[in-house]
């Protein structure tokens, strides 16, 4: 990680002619966060291993060490989800490298840092190594488990030793992290360009930075937008699909259309001979949101519930109403309300702790290790790959029977196929006082 920073990322930050500055800055922040996490994790592991370990010669003498190592992996399980942001940045950087492949200045820069053209020292190789490392952890723990001689093959968990149970739990947890990262890779491949677009445009329009981090994504899925006709006039709504993403800091609505015709003025992603275009995209800050379930006799028979999201403009106090219907309405409403409560708790905490200086906070434990309140632990207790039930029309339940990504990020060796550069033709005029007809 340190070599990646020193050899590539920091020099890229100093030269805006190479790659877009915002992408490099996001990559820098992500790598620094993971580097800090790994340093803390390493110190914790080393503290579990006594200096006289080389004198041990019996299995029982290693039991406390194995338990401590397993507990360390278990306690860091949620923090490893930081890697999902890095996975997204890896995909984004590969796409940028492909787009800028004819940039002579960039070619000279990369060649100067790898004069012998060794694959192991290339920028792409350095980017993939952190992900490959974390996905080797289950194999490492499995090796520890294999060396145990006490009841490790016993199927009765009550008879298994404590260290065996702990190691099995750690293996399961790390495998779940791998599945989570692969799920986030699929999600970013599908919607990454839309996330990048709204992040940039929202930040420019509102003069404040918007961040959509994958670890802060609590729920997502496909929904039916009932009053879409008030926002998208003259469209064949049957061909459109609406997706809702619940992030810690707000909700993102995306309406997509799939067609075979090429249109140059749209935010488009090419999939074979089909083009997926964003027809509507809006980010609504969590502090501007009110959400509630709506009673409707027409939807009770098919287990579909209606819910309404109300956006109140912070300046004009005008309201915009969005009405949706889906089988996971209660999940969306509950998750959004939890996020709203979390923001209120955070504001109250900041007011009570105003006298704490920035210096004292930075000298304490890293932010991802600080103790949080129950409402602030949403990201630890809820993740987008478990919130939606099997009955929902979620993103991971497509017609291809929940296929996994054909090229998991940790197996990629080459840059992806270039996608269409971002452009947009979305109706800018919104109906702030709109109501459902």
XYZ file of C-alpha atoms in Angstrom:
437
model
C 0.000 0.000 0.000
C 2.818 2.375 0.855
C 4.562 1.651 -2.448
C 1.326 2.219 -4.337
C 0.991 5.607 -2.676
C 4.598 6.675 -3.145
C 5.210 5.288 -6.637
C 1.936 6.120 -8.359
C -0.853 7.878 -6.459
C 1.020 10.773 -4.867
C 2.785 11.727 -8.143
C -0.567 11.485 -9.946
C -2.027 13.952 -7.451
C 0.677 16.454 -8.365
C 0.009 16.394 -12.119
C -3.531 17.157 -13.281
C -2.622 16.415 -16.919
C -2.465 12.681 -16.272
C -5.853 11.626 -14.902
C -8.918 13.475 -13.506
C -8.052 15.046 -10.162
C -11.297 14.024 -8.435
C -10.771 10.346 -9.277
C -7.164 10.382 -8.066
C -8.164 12.158 -4.859
C -10.887 9.579 -4.177
C -8.395 6.783 -4.812
C -5.894 8.449 -2.481
C -8.435 8.704 0.354
C -9.522 5.083 -0.121
C -5.957 3.730 -0.130
C -5.012 5.802 2.910
C -8.024 4.464 4.815
C -7.174 0.856 3.985
C -3.501 1.433 4.781
C -4.442 2.797 8.195
C -6.817 -0.124 8.763
C -4.160 -2.685 7.849
C -1.586 -1.077 10.136
C -3.995 -1.181 13.072
C -5.036 -4.737 12.224
C -1.405 -5.872 12.029
C -0.569 -4.358 15.414
C -3.564 -6.121 16.927
C -2.461 -9.462 15.469
C 1.124 -8.994 16.625
C -0.036 -8.203 20.142
C -1.662 -11.652 20.290
C 1.611 -13.470 19.624
C 4.013 -13.707 22.605
C 7.732 -13.307 22.055
C 8.456 -16.781 23.457
C 6.256 -18.535 20.879
C 9.245 -20.310 19.286
C 9.689 -22.262 22.508
C 6.190 -23.738 22.304
C 6.003 -27.388 21.238
C 2.488 -28.521 22.182
C -0.863 -27.784 20.560
C -2.565 -26.727 23.782
C 0.038 -23.995 24.231
C -1.173 -22.362 21.021
C -4.878 -22.436 21.898
C -5.063 -18.993 23.473
C -3.134 -17.547 20.536
C -5.493 -19.115 17.991
C -8.526 -17.859 19.888
C -7.071 -14.343 20.013
C -6.285 -14.372 16.288
C -9.792 -15.583 15.431
C -11.332 -12.941 17.704
C -9.275 -10.271 15.958
C -10.635 -11.265 12.562
C -14.174 -11.352 13.941
C -13.880 -7.936 15.580
C -12.609 -6.365 12.350
C -15.233 -7.963 10.105
C -17.272 -4.806 9.527
C -14.190 -2.654 8.953
C -13.070 -4.910 6.100
C -16.087 -3.606 4.172
C -13.975 -0.522 3.528
C -12.483 -2.630 0.751
C -15.749 -2.333 -1.189
C -14.981 1.353 -1.789
C -11.523 0.411 -2.984
C -13.025 -2.209 -5.333
C -15.220 0.501 -6.835
C -12.195 2.756 -7.269
C -10.331 -0.112 -8.940
C -13.088 -0.436 -11.542
C -13.175 3.314 -12.045
C -9.396 3.578 -12.469
C -9.347 0.746 -15.005
C -12.040 2.536 -16.989
C -10.106 5.819 -16.843
C -6.874 4.138 -17.903
C -8.692 2.678 -20.874
C -10.235 6.027 -21.830
C -6.879 7.822 -21.519
C -4.820 5.086 -23.160
C -3.717 7.487 -25.920
C -2.515 10.116 -23.459
C 1.200 10.315 -24.259
C 1.983 12.133 -21.022
C 0.331 9.329 -19.048
C 2.192 6.652 -21.036
C 5.515 8.295 -20.218
C 4.574 8.606 -16.558
C 3.670 4.904 -16.199
C 6.740 3.789 -18.159
C 9.049 5.871 -15.952
C 7.765 4.090 -12.852
C 8.084 0.644 -14.398
C 11.040 0.886 -16.835
C 11.432 -2.895 -17.152
C 7.727 -3.332 -17.888
C 7.313 -5.896 -15.122
C 3.681 -6.827 -14.612
C 4.127 -7.126 -10.841
C 5.265 -3.483 -10.683
C 2.596 -2.031 -12.966
C -0.061 0.368 -11.732
C -2.806 -2.179 -12.424
C -0.986 -4.873 -10.453
C -0.522 -2.624 -7.437
C -4.229 -1.754 -7.505
C -5.357 -5.378 -7.365
C -2.990 -6.567 -4.617
C -4.941 -5.183 -1.610
C -8.080 -7.033 -2.695
C -6.173 -10.243 -3.371
C -4.674 -10.049 0.107
C -7.954 -9.860 1.995
C -9.356 -12.736 -0.053
C -6.432 -14.909 1.060
C -7.384 -14.533 4.721
C -9.907 -17.435 4.691
C -7.164 -19.743 3.349
C -4.806 -18.596 6.085
C -7.363 -19.280 8.816
C -8.230 -22.628 7.213
C -4.568 -23.649 7.452
C -4.616 -22.901 11.170
C -7.737 -24.994 11.519
C -6.164 -27.901 9.626
C -3.280 -28.054 12.082
C -5.593 -28.517 15.038
C -5.878 -32.106 16.236
C -8.787 -31.854 18.652
C -12.269 -32.697 17.342
C -11.902 -30.612 14.202
C -13.739 -33.234 12.138
C -16.537 -33.660 14.673
C -19.873 -32.455 13.320
C -21.296 -31.918 16.829
C -20.489 -28.303 17.650
C -20.997 -28.904 21.373
C -17.954 -31.207 21.358
C -15.699 -28.899 19.366
C -12.969 -26.999 21.149
C -13.254 -23.256 21.644
C -10.403 -22.496 19.262
C -11.949 -24.679 16.547
C -15.315 -22.955 16.857
C -13.688 -19.528 16.765
C -11.650 -20.334 13.678
C -14.705 -21.749 11.899
C -16.606 -18.552 12.699
C -13.723 -16.454 11.373
C -13.623 -18.457 8.118
C -17.375 -18.034 7.618
C -17.139 -14.335 8.318
C -14.259 -13.760 5.890
C -16.047 -15.756 3.184
C -19.086 -13.525 3.728
C -16.861 -10.484 3.295
C -15.673 -11.904 -0.028
C -19.265 -12.418 -1.174
C -20.144 -8.898 -0.055
C -17.246 -7.436 -2.035
C -18.240 -9.403 -5.130
C -21.813 -8.162 -4.738
C -20.612 -4.583 -4.468
C -18.479 -5.108 -7.568
C -21.553 -6.213 -9.525
C -23.486 -3.237 -8.208
C -20.783 -0.758 -9.179
C -20.390 -2.304 -12.619
C -24.123 -1.758 -13.098
C -24.542 1.684 -11.528
C -21.036 3.054 -10.942
C -21.148 5.617 -13.744
C -24.499 6.891 -12.483
C -23.070 7.260 -8.967
C -20.100 9.181 -10.345
C -22.337 11.430 -12.430
C -24.697 12.436 -9.609
C -21.781 12.875 -7.206
C -20.151 15.369 -9.547
C -23.269 17.271 -10.642
C -24.792 17.475 -7.151
C -21.532 18.751 -5.677
C -21.289 21.434 -8.366
C -24.929 22.548 -8.110
C -25.067 22.695 -4.302
C -21.485 23.814 -3.689
C -20.826 20.984 -1.245
C -19.211 17.599 -1.604
C -21.443 14.571 -2.020
C -20.013 11.134 -1.257
C -21.754 7.875 -2.124
C -19.657 5.223 -0.401
C -20.624 1.584 -0.817
C -20.134 0.748 2.909
C -22.785 3.438 3.573
C -25.337 1.735 1.316
C -27.967 0.127 3.563
C -30.659 -0.988 1.086
C -31.327 -1.000 -2.636
C -33.751 -2.526 -5.069
C -36.146 -2.106 -7.958
C -39.445 -0.406 -7.144
C -42.619 0.694 -8.943
C -42.826 4.492 -9.156
C -46.546 5.241 -9.112
C -46.531 8.977 -9.880
C -43.644 8.877 -12.342
C -45.840 10.632 -14.918
C -45.490 13.880 -12.958
C -41.727 13.849 -13.425
C -41.230 12.153 -16.795
C -43.782 13.442 -19.272
C -44.394 11.761 -22.608
C -42.470 8.579 -21.796
C -43.461 4.968 -22.258
C -43.282 4.152 -18.568
C -43.694 0.415 -19.146
C -40.189 0.326 -20.613
C -38.671 2.125 -17.627
C -37.283 0.605 -14.441
C -36.909 2.550 -11.201
C -34.239 1.818 -8.600
C -33.941 3.211 -5.093
C -30.644 3.281 -3.175
C -30.701 4.133 0.524
C -27.359 5.571 1.585
C -26.522 6.832 5.045
C -26.695 10.427 3.839
C -29.670 10.222 1.477
C -31.729 8.367 -1.121
C -30.810 8.059 -4.776
C -33.506 7.481 -7.407
C -32.536 6.227 -10.852
C -34.916 5.534 -13.744
C -33.453 3.467 -16.572
C -34.500 2.506 -20.060
C -33.091 -0.310 -22.167
C -33.190 0.036 -25.940
C -31.483 -1.087 -29.119
C -31.220 2.397 -30.622
C -28.110 4.492 -30.180
C -28.655 7.897 -28.640
C -25.661 10.154 -28.288
C -26.986 12.555 -25.645
C -27.748 10.122 -22.836
C -25.957 8.627 -19.883
C -25.488 5.265 -21.560
C -23.947 1.927 -20.708
C -23.457 -0.610 -23.481
C -24.329 -4.263 -22.840
C -23.830 -6.241 -25.983
C -26.148 -4.772 -28.598
C -28.348 -3.066 -26.005
C -28.008 0.385 -24.487
C -29.069 1.172 -20.925
C -29.788 4.874 -20.434
C -30.631 6.908 -17.338
C -33.831 8.910 -17.909
C -34.070 10.356 -14.410
C -31.596 10.571 -11.563
C -31.951 12.479 -8.309
C -30.237 12.463 -4.931
C -32.369 13.506 -1.935
C -30.476 14.354 1.290
C -31.650 12.388 4.311
C -32.314 15.566 6.310
C -34.869 16.636 3.649
C -36.782 13.344 3.726
C -39.960 12.182 5.397
C -41.217 8.686 4.620
C -44.351 6.726 5.505
C -46.383 3.682 4.514
C -49.692 4.233 2.715
C -52.742 2.062 3.324
C -54.197 0.773 0.074
C -56.731 -2.045 -0.266
C -55.810 -2.641 -3.913
C -52.335 -3.909 -3.065
C -53.054 -6.082 -0.017
C -53.927 -9.198 -1.987
C -50.560 -9.427 -3.765
C -48.428 -8.463 -0.738
C -47.350 -5.205 -2.366
C -47.319 -2.134 -0.123
C -47.332 1.523 -1.066
C -45.092 4.126 0.518
C -44.491 7.813 0.086
C -41.225 9.727 0.240
C -41.612 13.466 0.781
C -38.774 15.839 -0.016
C -38.917 19.226 1.725
C -36.670 21.852 0.181
C -34.445 23.228 2.937
C -34.673 26.796 1.566
C -38.169 27.211 0.129
C -39.902 24.561 2.338
C -41.781 23.388 -0.749
C -42.606 19.696 -0.826
C -42.167 17.132 -3.571
C -43.988 13.811 -3.266
C -42.727 10.477 -4.581
C -45.034 7.466 -4.347
C -43.737 3.937 -4.729
C -44.979 0.364 -4.435
C -43.058 -2.851 -3.846
C -43.041 -5.928 -1.635
C -40.221 -4.553 0.497
C -41.915 -1.263 1.319
C -41.620 -1.811 5.066
C -37.913 -2.534 4.738
C -37.280 0.661 2.798
C -39.384 2.782 5.164
C -37.794 1.317 8.277
C -34.267 1.704 6.914
C -34.821 5.308 5.832
C -36.360 6.204 9.203
C -33.385 4.618 10.968
C -31.048 6.758 8.860
C -33.045 9.881 9.722
C -32.843 9.002 13.423
C -29.124 8.363 13.081
C -28.594 11.841 11.612
C -30.582 13.416 14.469
C -28.511 11.497 17.016
C -25.283 12.575 15.321
C -26.310 16.252 15.393
C -27.183 16.016 19.091
C -23.891 14.285 19.856
C -21.941 16.981 18.012
C -23.664 19.704 20.016
C -22.890 17.983 23.321
C -19.288 17.287 22.314
C -18.522 20.643 20.727
C -15.716 21.337 23.205
C -13.712 18.374 21.928
C -10.864 19.572 19.776
C -9.961 18.110 16.386
C -6.494 17.341 17.675
C -7.738 15.131 20.490
C -9.986 13.216 18.105
C -7.188 12.596 15.601
C -4.898 11.366 18.361
C -7.466 8.793 19.446
C -8.314 5.509 17.735
C -9.086 5.631 13.995
C -12.656 6.612 13.179
C -13.572 3.107 12.051
C -12.672 1.713 15.488
C -14.494 4.272 17.666
C -17.456 3.139 19.672
C -20.794 4.145 18.157
C -24.304 4.490 19.475
C -26.925 1.937 18.518
C -28.392 4.221 15.863
C -24.949 4.929 14.466
C -24.215 1.220 14.049
C -26.546 0.905 11.071
C -23.692 0.126 8.735
C -22.584 -2.691 11.011
C -25.987 -4.278 11.471
C -27.489 -3.645 8.028
C -26.000 -4.152 4.606
C -27.568 -3.948 1.186
C -27.023 -7.625 0.407
C -29.216 -8.822 3.295
C -31.876 -6.144 3.700
C -34.100 -7.154 0.808
C -36.093 -10.341 1.153
C -36.358 -13.141 -1.349
C -39.732 -11.822 -2.530
C -38.432 -8.452 -3.587
C -37.429 -7.421 -7.040
C -33.931 -6.693 -5.885
C -30.888 -6.137 -8.003
C -29.392 -9.477 -7.101
C -32.470 -11.372 -8.269
C -32.440 -10.935 -12.002
C -33.723 -13.193 -14.703
C -30.364 -14.894 -14.924
C -30.935 -16.601 -11.586
C -28.668 -14.411 -9.504
C -25.581 -15.019 -11.542
C -22.286 -13.872 -10.133
C -20.060 -11.448 -11.923
C -18.257 -13.338 -14.709
C -15.015 -11.594 -13.814
C -14.609 -11.056 -10.061
C -12.440 -8.076 -9.343
C -9.690 -10.092 -7.677
C -9.237 -12.273 -10.778
C -8.978 -9.481 -13.344
C -5.671 -9.034 -15.086
C -6.610 -6.663 -17.896
C -8.529 -3.426 -18.247
C -12.277 -3.656 -18.942
C -13.950 -2.878 -22.232
C -14.353 0.843 -22.679
C -17.780 2.198 -21.959
C -19.480 5.219 -23.435
C -18.299 8.477 -21.800
C -20.862 10.054 -19.526
C -23.339 12.509 -20.926
C -26.809 13.455 -19.846
C -30.132 14.628 -21.222
C -32.387 14.567 -18.201
C -35.311 16.898 -17.734
C -33.905 19.526 -15.372
C -37.176 21.190 -14.489
C -38.741 19.452 -11.487
C -42.215 19.825 -10.030
C -41.618 20.906 -6.467
C -45.310 21.133 -5.510
C -46.346 18.002 -7.335
C -48.877 15.656 -5.775
C -50.091 12.251 -6.768
C -53.090 12.369 -9.106
